[in-house]
PDB file of C-alpha atoms in Angstrom:
ATOM      1  CA  MET A   1       0.039   0.342  -0.022  1.00  0.00           C
ATOM      2  CA  ALA A   2       2.634   2.688  -0.663  1.00  0.00           C
ATOM      3  CA  THR A   3       1.886   4.301  -4.272  1.00  0.00           C
ATOM      4  CA  ASN A   4      -1.440   6.096  -6.202  1.00  0.00           C
ATOM      5  CA  SER A   5      -1.519   2.533  -8.369  1.00  0.00           C
ATOM      6  CA  ASN A   6      -1.531   0.002  -5.504  1.00  0.00           C
ATOM      7  CA  TYR A   7      -5.065   2.117  -3.654  1.00  0.00           C
ATOM      8  CA  ILE A   8      -6.605   1.644  -7.883  1.00  0.00           C
ATOM      9  CA  HIS A   9      -5.573  -2.546  -7.719  1.00  0.00           C
ATOM     10  CA  GLU A  10      -6.758  -2.872  -4.098  1.00  0.00           C
ATOM     11  CA  TRP A  11      -9.971  -0.567  -4.787  1.00  0.00           C
ATOM     12  CA  TRP A  12     -10.638  -2.973  -7.881  1.00  0.00           C
ATOM     13  CA  LEU A  13      -9.683  -6.445  -6.442  1.00  0.00           C
ATOM     14  CA  GLN A  14     -12.097  -5.434  -3.046  1.00  0.00           C
ATOM     15  CA  ARG A  15     -15.040  -4.559  -5.053  1.00  0.00           C
ATOM     16  CA  ILE A  16     -13.332  -8.009  -7.239  1.00  0.00           C
ATOM     17  CA  SER A  17     -13.905 -10.006  -4.138  1.00  0.00           C
ATOM     18  CA  ALA A  18     -17.065  -9.010  -3.131  1.00  0.00           C
ATOM     19  CA  VAL A  19     -19.075 -10.111  -6.109  1.00  0.00           C
ATOM     20  CA  ILE A  20     -17.546 -12.888  -5.688  1.00  0.00           C
ATOM     21  CA  ILE A  21     -18.102 -13.396  -2.054  1.00  0.00           C
ATOM     22  CA  ALA A  22     -22.121 -12.280  -2.792  1.00  0.00           C
ATOM     23  CA  ALA A  23     -22.700 -14.777  -5.369  1.00  0.00           C
ATOM     24  CA  TYR A  24     -21.784 -17.457  -2.855  1.00  0.00           C
ATOM     25  CA  VAL A  25     -23.183 -16.035   0.464  1.00  0.00           C
ATOM     26  CA  LEU A  26     -26.428 -15.979  -2.104  1.00  0.00           C
ATOM     27  CA  LEU A  27     -25.882 -19.088  -3.007  1.00  0.00           C
ATOM     28  CA  VAL A  28     -25.664 -20.499   0.150  1.00  0.00           C
ATOM     29  CA  LEU A  29     -28.188 -18.595   2.135  1.00  0.00           C
ATOM     30  CA  ALA A  30     -30.685 -19.311  -0.988  1.00  0.00           C
ATOM     31  CA  LEU A  31     -30.088 -23.503  -0.867  1.00  0.00           C
ATOM     32  CA  LEU A  32     -30.825 -23.274   3.231  1.00  0.00           C
ATOM     33  CA  LEU A  33     -34.282 -20.723   2.807  1.00  0.00           C
ATOM     34  CA  VAL A  34     -34.884 -23.837  -0.224  1.00  0.00           C
ATOM     35  CA  SER A  35     -34.634 -26.716   1.967  1.00  0.00           C
ATOM     36  CA  GLY A  36     -34.049 -24.846   5.833  1.00  0.00           C
ATOM     37  CA  ALA A  37     -31.796 -26.930   8.344  1.00  0.00           C
ATOM     38  CA  PRO A  38     -29.317 -30.043   6.899  1.00  0.00           C
ATOM     39  CA  ASN A  39     -28.975 -33.010   8.186  1.00  0.00           C
ATOM     40  CA  ALA A  40     -24.762 -34.313   9.225  1.00  0.00           C
ATOM     41  CA  ALA A  41     -25.642 -36.410   5.666  1.00  0.00           C
ATOM     42  CA  GLN A  42     -27.367 -33.791   3.316  1.00  0.00           C
ATOM     43  CA  TRP A  43     -25.098 -31.438   4.562  1.00  0.00           C
ATOM     44  CA  GLN A  44     -21.410 -33.865   4.404  1.00  0.00           C
ATOM     45  CA  ALA A  45     -22.617 -34.524   0.524  1.00  0.00           C
ATOM     46  CA  LEU A  46     -23.123 -30.669  -0.331  1.00  0.00           C
ATOM     47  CA  PHE A  47     -19.478 -30.194   0.561  1.00  0.00           C
ATOM     48  CA  ALA A  48     -18.408 -33.829  -1.049  1.00  0.00           C
ATOM     49  CA  HIS A  49     -19.549 -32.054  -4.202  1.00  0.00           C
ATOM     50  CA  GLY A  50     -16.818 -30.929  -6.496  1.00  0.00           C
ATOM     51  CA  GLY A  51     -17.911 -27.835  -7.642  1.00  0.00           C
ATOM     52  CA  PHE A  52     -19.335 -26.884  -4.174  1.00  0.00           C
ATOM     53  CA  LYS A  53     -15.628 -27.981  -2.855  1.00  0.00           C
ATOM     54  CA  LEU A  54     -13.795 -24.969  -5.703  1.00  0.00           C
ATOM     55  CA  ALA A  55     -16.726 -22.409  -4.484  1.00  0.00           C
ATOM     56  CA  THR A  56     -15.915 -23.024  -0.980  1.00  0.00           C
ATOM     57  CA  LEU A  57     -12.547 -22.497  -1.182  1.00  0.00           C
ATOM     58  CA  LEU A  58     -12.588 -19.707  -3.882  1.00  0.00           C
ATOM     59  CA  ALA A  59     -14.398 -18.106  -1.595  1.00  0.00           C
ATOM     60  CA  LEU A  60     -12.564 -18.506   0.980  1.00  0.00           C
ATOM     61  CA  ILE A  61      -9.825 -16.791   0.035  1.00  0.00           C
ATOM     62  CA  ALA A  62     -11.985 -14.086  -1.578  1.00  0.00           C
ATOM     63  CA  ILE A  63     -12.797 -13.813   2.155  1.00  0.00           C
ATOM     64  CA  ALA A  64      -9.516 -13.958   3.461  1.00  0.00           C
ATOM     65  CA  TYR A  65      -8.595 -10.986   1.542  1.00  0.00           C
ATOM     66  CA  HIS A  66     -11.092  -8.733   1.650  1.00  0.00           C
ATOM     67  CA  GLY A  67     -11.438  -9.396   5.356  1.00  0.00           C
ATOM     68  CA  LEU A  68      -7.444  -8.696   5.195  1.00  0.00           C
ATOM     69  CA  ILE A  69      -7.755  -5.176   3.116  1.00  0.00           C
ATOM     70  CA  GLY A  70     -10.578  -4.160   5.457  1.00  0.00           C
ATOM     71  CA  ALA A  71      -8.834  -4.709   8.410  1.00  0.00           C
ATOM     72  CA  LEU A  72      -5.481  -3.228   7.610  1.00  0.00           C
ATOM     73  CA  HIS A  73      -7.351  -0.005   6.778  1.00  0.00           C
ATOM     74  CA  VAL A  74     -10.103   0.338   9.498  1.00  0.00           C
ATOM     75  CA  TRP A  75      -7.726  -0.663  12.353  1.00  0.00           C
ATOM     76  CA  PRO A  76      -5.697   2.495  12.145  1.00  0.00           C
ATOM     77  CA  ASP A  77      -8.295   4.787  12.302  1.00  0.00           C
ATOM     78  CA  TYR A  78      -9.396   3.234  15.627  1.00  0.00           C
ATOM     79  CA  VAL A  79      -6.074   2.887  17.493  1.00  0.00           C
ATOM     80  CA  LYS A  80      -3.307   4.998  17.530  1.00  0.00           C
ATOM     81  CA  ASN A  81      -0.959   3.273  19.408  1.00  0.00           C
ATOM     82  CA  ARG A  82       1.780   2.133  17.245  1.00  0.00           C
ATOM     83  CA  ALA A  83       2.240  -1.516  19.416  1.00  0.00           C
ATOM     84  CA  LEU A  84      -1.164  -2.464  19.404  1.00  0.00           C
ATOM     85  CA  LEU A  85      -1.596  -1.340  15.433  1.00  0.00           C
ATOM     86  CA  ALA A  86       1.107  -3.657  14.531  1.00  0.00           C
ATOM     87  CA  VAL A  87       0.189  -6.423  16.049  1.00  0.00           C
ATOM     88  CA  LEU A  88      -3.345  -5.859  15.086  1.00  0.00           C
ATOM     89  CA  ASN A  89      -1.910  -5.615  11.538  1.00  0.00           C
ATOM     90  CA  ALA A  90       0.174  -9.120  12.093  1.00  0.00           C
ATOM     91  CA  TYR A  91      -2.711 -10.055  13.674  1.00  0.00           C
ATOM     92  CA  SER A  92      -4.792  -9.544  10.066  1.00  0.00           C
ATOM     93  CA  TRP A  93      -1.795 -11.069   8.267  1.00  0.00           C
ATOM     94  CA  LEU A  94      -1.606 -14.337   9.741  1.00  0.00           C
ATOM     95  CA  ALA A  95      -5.384 -15.119  10.188  1.00  0.00           C
ATOM     96  CA  ALA A  96      -5.789 -14.366   6.577  1.00  0.00           C
ATOM     97  CA  ALA A  97      -3.007 -16.597   5.379  1.00  0.00           C
ATOM     98  CA  ALA A  98      -3.924 -19.437   7.989  1.00  0.00           C
ATOM     99  CA  THR A  99      -7.691 -19.170   6.212  1.00  0.00           C
ATOM    100  CA  VAL A 100      -6.854 -20.284   3.550  1.00  0.00           C
ATOM    101  CA  LEU A 101      -4.421 -23.111   4.218  1.00  0.00           C
ATOM    102  CA  TRP A 102      -7.059 -23.517   6.627  1.00  0.00           C
ATOM    103  CA  ALA A 103      -9.693 -24.060   3.607  1.00  0.00           C
ATOM    104  CA  VAL A 104      -7.281 -26.160   1.467  1.00  0.00           C
ATOM    105  CA  TYR A 105      -7.168 -28.824   4.842  1.00  0.00           C
ATOM    106  CA  ILE A 106     -11.244 -28.561   5.657  1.00  0.00           C
ATOM    107  CA  LEU A 107     -12.213 -29.316   1.460  1.00  0.00           C
ATOM    108  CA  PHE A 108      -9.189 -31.257   0.857  1.00  0.00           C
ATOM    109  CA  GLY A 109      -7.317 -32.808   3.136  1.00  0.00           C
ATOM    110  CA  LEU A 110     -10.617 -34.232   5.704  1.00  0.00           C
ATOM    111  CA  ASN A 111     -12.276 -37.151   5.678  1.00  0.00           C
ATOM    112  CA  PRO A 112     -15.124 -38.063   5.140  1.00  0.00           C
ATOM    113  CA  VAL A 113     -15.585 -35.001   3.051  1.00  0.00           C
ATOM    114  CA  SER A 114     -12.991 -35.337   0.767  1.00  0.00           C
ATOM    115  CA  LYS A 115     -12.682 -38.952  -0.054  1.00  0.00           C
TER     116      LYS A 115
ATOM    117  CA  MET B   1     -37.879  48.030   6.645  1.00  0.00           C
ATOM    118  CA  ALA B   2     -37.320  44.173   7.341  1.00  0.00           C
ATOM    119  CA  LYS B   3     -37.689  42.799  10.774  1.00  0.00           C
ATOM    120  CA  PRO B   4     -34.670  41.041  11.807  1.00  0.00           C
ATOM    121  CA  GLU B   5     -34.981  37.368  10.722  1.00  0.00           C
ATOM    122  CA  SER B   6     -34.956  36.112  13.959  1.00  0.00           C
ATOM    123  CA  ALA B   7     -37.900  37.762  14.952  1.00  0.00           C
ATOM    124  CA  ILE B   8     -40.391  36.218  11.657  1.00  0.00           C
ATOM    125  CA  LEU B   9     -38.915  32.903  12.436  1.00  0.00           C
ATOM    126  CA  PRO B  10     -39.379  30.687  15.183  1.00  0.00           C
ATOM    127  CA  LYS B  11     -37.242  29.998  17.884  1.00  0.00           C
ATOM    128  CA  ALA B  12     -35.471  27.171  16.239  1.00  0.00           C
ATOM    129  CA  ARG B  13     -34.172  24.784  19.590  1.00  0.00           C
ATOM    130  CA  PRO B  14     -30.372  25.047  20.076  1.00  0.00           C
ATOM    131  CA  ARG B  15     -28.846  21.792  18.665  1.00  0.00           C
ATOM    132  CA  PRO B  16     -25.787  19.848  20.933  1.00  0.00           C
ATOM    133  CA  GLU B  17     -22.572  21.207  19.096  1.00  0.00           C
ATOM    134  CA  PHE B  18     -19.784  18.261  19.364  1.00  0.00           C
ATOM    135  CA  ARG B  19     -16.233  20.280  18.665  1.00  0.00           C
ATOM    136  CA  ASN B  20     -14.243  16.997  19.672  1.00  0.00           C
ATOM    137  CA  LEU B  21     -16.160  14.274  19.837  1.00  0.00           C
ATOM    138  CA  GLY B  22     -15.765  13.136  24.125  1.00  0.00           C
ATOM    139  CA  LEU B  23     -16.684   9.118  25.154  1.00  0.00           C
ATOM    140  CA  GLY B  24     -19.248  11.221  27.345  1.00  0.00           C
ATOM    141  CA  ASP B  25     -20.758  12.827  24.251  1.00  0.00           C
ATOM    142  CA  LEU B  26     -21.422   9.562  22.177  1.00  0.00           C
ATOM    143  CA  ALA B  27     -24.554   9.148  24.158  1.00  0.00           C
ATOM    144  CA  ARG B  28     -25.901  12.432  22.948  1.00  0.00           C
ATOM    145  CA  TYR B  29     -24.346  12.230  20.018  1.00  0.00           C
ATOM    146  CA  ARG B  30     -27.323  10.993  17.103  1.00  0.00           C
ATOM    147  CA  LEU B  31     -25.418   9.907  14.179  1.00  0.00           C
ATOM    148  CA  PRO B  32     -27.671  10.227  10.300  1.00  0.00           C
ATOM    149  CA  ILE B  33     -29.066   7.386   9.685  1.00  0.00           C
ATOM    150  CA  PRO B  34     -26.354   7.160   6.046  1.00  0.00           C
ATOM    151  CA  GLY B  35     -23.618   7.445   9.041  1.00  0.00           C
ATOM    152  CA  LEU B  36     -24.518   5.021  11.414  1.00  0.00           C
ATOM    153  CA  THR B  37     -24.428   2.291   8.157  1.00  0.00           C
ATOM    154  CA  SER B  38     -21.739   3.408   7.660  1.00  0.00           C
ATOM    155  CA  ILE B  39     -19.611   3.131  10.960  1.00  0.00           C
ATOM    156  CA  SER B  40     -22.115  -0.772  10.385  1.00  0.00           C
ATOM    157  CA  HIS B  41     -20.449  -2.064   8.035  1.00  0.00           C
ATOM    158  CA  ARG B  42     -17.029  -1.207   9.269  1.00  0.00           C
ATOM    159  CA  LEU B  43     -18.181  -2.818  12.347  1.00  0.00           C
ATOM    160  CA  SER B  44     -19.967  -5.845  11.156  1.00  0.00           C
ATOM    161  CA  GLY B  45     -16.868  -6.351   8.895  1.00  0.00           C
ATOM    162  CA  ILE B  46     -14.234  -6.565  11.343  1.00  0.00           C
ATOM    163  CA  ALA B  47     -16.906  -8.726  14.183  1.00  0.00           C
ATOM    164  CA  MET B  48     -16.569 -11.343  11.135  1.00  0.00           C
ATOM    165  CA  PHE B  49     -12.722 -10.702  10.313  1.00  0.00           C
ATOM    166  CA  VAL B  50     -12.012 -11.799  13.871  1.00  0.00           C
ATOM    167  CA  ALA B  51     -14.895 -14.604  14.286  1.00  0.00           C
ATOM    168  CA  LEU B  52     -13.766 -16.133  11.023  1.00  0.00           C
ATOM    169  CA  LEU B  53     -11.083 -18.421  12.288  1.00  0.00           C
ATOM    170  CA  PHE B  54     -13.579 -19.353  14.728  1.00  0.00           C
ATOM    171  CA  LEU B  55     -16.094 -20.375  12.192  1.00  0.00           C
ATOM    172  CA  LEU B  56     -13.885 -21.962  10.590  1.00  0.00           C
ATOM    173  CA  ALA B  57     -13.499 -24.297  13.158  1.00  0.00           C
ATOM    174  CA  LEU B  58     -17.152 -25.150  13.379  1.00  0.00           C
ATOM    175  CA  LEU B  59     -16.836 -25.553   9.313  1.00  0.00           C
ATOM    176  CA  GLN B  60     -13.782 -28.092  10.861  1.00  0.00           C
ATOM    177  CA  MET B  61     -16.220 -29.810  13.748  1.00  0.00           C
ATOM    178  CA  SER B  62     -18.927 -29.872  11.403  1.00  0.00           C
ATOM    179  CA  LEU B  63     -17.485 -31.904   8.499  1.00  0.00           C
ATOM    180  CA  ARG B  64     -15.455 -34.180  10.001  1.00  0.00           C
ATOM    181  CA  SER B  65     -17.919 -36.795  11.240  1.00  0.00           C
ATOM    182  CA  GLU B  66     -21.494 -37.077  11.647  1.00  0.00           C
ATOM    183  CA  ALA B  67     -20.958 -36.661  14.953  1.00  0.00           C
ATOM    184  CA  GLY B  68     -18.990 -33.624  14.862  1.00  0.00           C
ATOM    185  CA  PHE B  69     -21.964 -32.311  12.673  1.00  0.00           C
ATOM    186  CA  GLU B  70     -24.014 -33.330  15.708  1.00  0.00           C
ATOM    187  CA  ALA B  71     -21.664 -32.022  18.386  1.00  0.00           C
ATOM    188  CA  PHE B  72     -22.189 -28.881  16.614  1.00  0.00           C
ATOM    189  CA  ARG B  73     -25.751 -28.681  16.472  1.00  0.00           C
ATOM    190  CA  THR B  74     -26.305 -29.302  20.527  1.00  0.00           C
ATOM    191  CA  MET B  75     -23.115 -27.917  21.597  1.00  0.00           C
ATOM    192  CA  ILE B  76     -22.881 -25.212  19.291  1.00  0.00           C
ATOM    193  CA  TRP B  77     -26.585 -24.238  17.477  1.00  0.00           C
ATOM    194  CA  GLY B  78     -28.492 -26.011  20.335  1.00  0.00           C
ATOM    195  CA  ASN B  79     -27.134 -23.629  23.449  1.00  0.00           C
ATOM    196  CA  PRO B  80     -28.191 -19.933  23.321  1.00  0.00           C
ATOM    197  CA  VAL B  81     -25.390 -18.414  23.842  1.00  0.00           C
ATOM    198  CA  GLY B  82     -24.300 -20.141  20.822  1.00  0.00           C
ATOM    199  CA  LYS B  83     -26.917 -19.620  19.191  1.00  0.00           C
ATOM    200  CA  LEU B  84     -27.115 -15.831  19.655  1.00  0.00           C
ATOM    201  CA  VAL B  85     -23.524 -15.571  18.116  1.00  0.00           C
ATOM    202  CA  LEU B  86     -24.221 -17.119  15.004  1.00  0.00           C
ATOM    203  CA  ILE B  87     -27.435 -15.189  14.664  1.00  0.00           C
ATOM    204  CA  ALA B  88     -25.469 -12.097  15.465  1.00  0.00           C
ATOM    205  CA  LEU B  89     -22.786 -13.177  12.620  1.00  0.00           C
ATOM    206  CA  LEU B  90     -25.948 -13.702  10.318  1.00  0.00           C
ATOM    207  CA  PHE B  91     -26.985 -10.610  10.321  1.00  0.00           C
ATOM    208  CA  ALA B  92     -23.971  -9.232  10.142  1.00  0.00           C
ATOM    209  CA  LEU B  93     -22.549 -10.777   6.892  1.00  0.00           C
ATOM    210  CA  ILE B  94     -26.107  -9.840   5.366  1.00  0.00           C
ATOM    211  CA  PHE B  95     -25.843  -6.725   6.959  1.00  0.00           C
ATOM    212  CA  HIS B  96     -22.298  -5.959   5.044  1.00  0.00           C
ATOM    213  CA  LEU B  97     -23.560  -7.417   1.933  1.00  0.00           C
ATOM    214  CA  LEU B  98     -26.408  -5.225   1.740  1.00  0.00           C
ATOM    215  CA  ALA B  99     -24.155  -2.572   2.609  1.00  0.00           C
ATOM    216  CA  GLY B 100     -21.146  -3.111   0.279  1.00  0.00           C
ATOM    217  CA  VAL B 101     -24.343  -2.686  -2.415  1.00  0.00           C
ATOM    218  CA  ARG B 102     -25.156   0.766  -1.480  1.00  0.00           C
ATOM    219  CA  HIS B 103     -21.955   1.571  -0.940  1.00  0.00           C
ATOM    220  CA  VAL B 104     -21.288   0.501  -4.395  1.00  0.00           C
ATOM    221  CA  ILE B 105     -24.142   2.355  -6.522  1.00  0.00           C
ATOM    222  CA  GLN B 106     -23.553   5.385  -4.045  1.00  0.00           C
ATOM    223  CA  GLU B 107     -19.647   5.035  -5.945  1.00  0.00           C
ATOM    224  CA  ALA B 108     -21.583   5.102  -9.465  1.00  0.00           C
ATOM    225  CA  ASP B 109     -23.540   8.693  -8.059  1.00  0.00           C
ATOM    226  CA  ILE B 110     -26.620   7.039  -7.270  1.00  0.00           C
ATOM    227  CA  TRP B 111     -28.479   7.226  -4.472  1.00  0.00           C
ATOM    228  CA  MET B 112     -26.463  10.836  -3.548  1.00  0.00           C
ATOM    229  CA  THR B 113     -29.350  13.338  -3.012  1.00  0.00           C
ATOM    230  CA  LEU B 114     -29.913  12.828   1.088  1.00  0.00           C
ATOM    231  CA  PRO B 115     -33.750  11.934   0.959  1.00  0.00           C
ATOM    232  CA  ALA B 116     -32.712   8.634  -2.260  1.00  0.00           C
ATOM    233  CA  SER B 117     -29.644   8.244   0.986  1.00  0.00           C
ATOM    234  CA  ARG B 118     -31.841   7.952   4.076  1.00  0.00           C
ATOM    235  CA  ALA B 119     -34.132   6.334   2.174  1.00  0.00           C
ATOM    236  CA  SER B 120     -31.655   3.212   1.377  1.00  0.00           C
ATOM    237  CA  ALA B 121     -29.673   3.251   4.156  1.00  0.00           C
ATOM    238  CA  PHE B 122     -32.613   2.457   6.235  1.00  0.00           C
ATOM    239  CA  ALA B 123     -33.755   0.240   3.476  1.00  0.00           C
ATOM    240  CA  VAL B 124     -30.761  -1.475   4.212  1.00  0.00           C
ATOM    241  CA  PHE B 125     -31.671  -1.602   7.806  1.00  0.00           C
ATOM    242  CA  GLY B 126     -34.842  -3.043   6.994  1.00  0.00           C
ATOM    243  CA  VAL B 127     -34.447  -5.803   4.326  1.00  0.00           C
ATOM    244  CA  SER B 128     -31.273  -6.702   6.047  1.00  0.00           C
ATOM    245  CA  ILE B 129     -33.187  -7.549   9.331  1.00  0.00           C
ATOM    246  CA  VAL B 130     -36.492  -9.548   6.937  1.00  0.00           C
ATOM    247  CA  LEU B 131     -33.763 -11.461   5.699  1.00  0.00           C
ATOM    248  CA  THR B 132     -32.058 -12.627   8.888  1.00  0.00           C
ATOM    249  CA  LEU B 133     -34.871 -13.497  10.413  1.00  0.00           C
ATOM    250  CA  LEU B 134     -36.355 -16.062   7.621  1.00  0.00           C
ATOM    251  CA  VAL B 135     -33.057 -17.907   7.024  1.00  0.00           C
ATOM    252  CA  VAL B 136     -33.209 -17.861  11.429  1.00  0.00           C
ATOM    253  CA  TRP B 137     -36.888 -19.390  10.838  1.00  0.00           C
ATOM    254  CA  ARG B 138     -35.842 -21.577   8.367  1.00  0.00           C
ATOM    255  CA  LEU B 139     -32.744 -22.862  10.080  1.00  0.00           C
ATOM    256  CA  TRP B 140     -34.391 -22.522  13.957  1.00  0.00           C
TER     257      TRP B 140
END
């Protein structure tokens, strides 16, 4: 976040990631509204579906990025203590990275969903 | 000869002035609804980002086994505090999405008059409350 052109890229990426997240959220909310609360078999079958796995991974990557950029912009507006700000920024980076890695593990490394 | 304005107009209620807002002033400070939407957009985003790893843990729990799913259903969704937190996060999600849509629309120079800005801000709150209740009703 150093140059003006980076801000333009960030501005666009924040909106592109928002569209990806919104599409996924609306899909899941529509599924829940139509079929109601799923049981274990239905829920796990949904996440065993290849297409839904991919959509979930894409959405979680978008969420990690969108959340990271949002957090990095919001913290300094309210947190004036530089040490605390550094902690919050570091946590934001770690949480975003962990989200992506953990999402891959849950979707592709976890039995029984990934088998 | 024209009368001074103060003699024609009804005496206006003195408006509170806030120069440098302190914590004690927050109770008296009434943020206009578009401002309330803006700060709530930030708050809901931060709340979801802070909850993100906790939510991934729940997702893993629900997908690991049938017993894990049932544990989520009884211990988290069946727990009043767990249910309240998850419903609050669901509201944050729906609100953040709709407030984001309104934000992007306003970036395109639409809904920029004061009445339209106020009406769309009210609509974001109203629609997200109704949608949240609808989803909660389906999942209860």
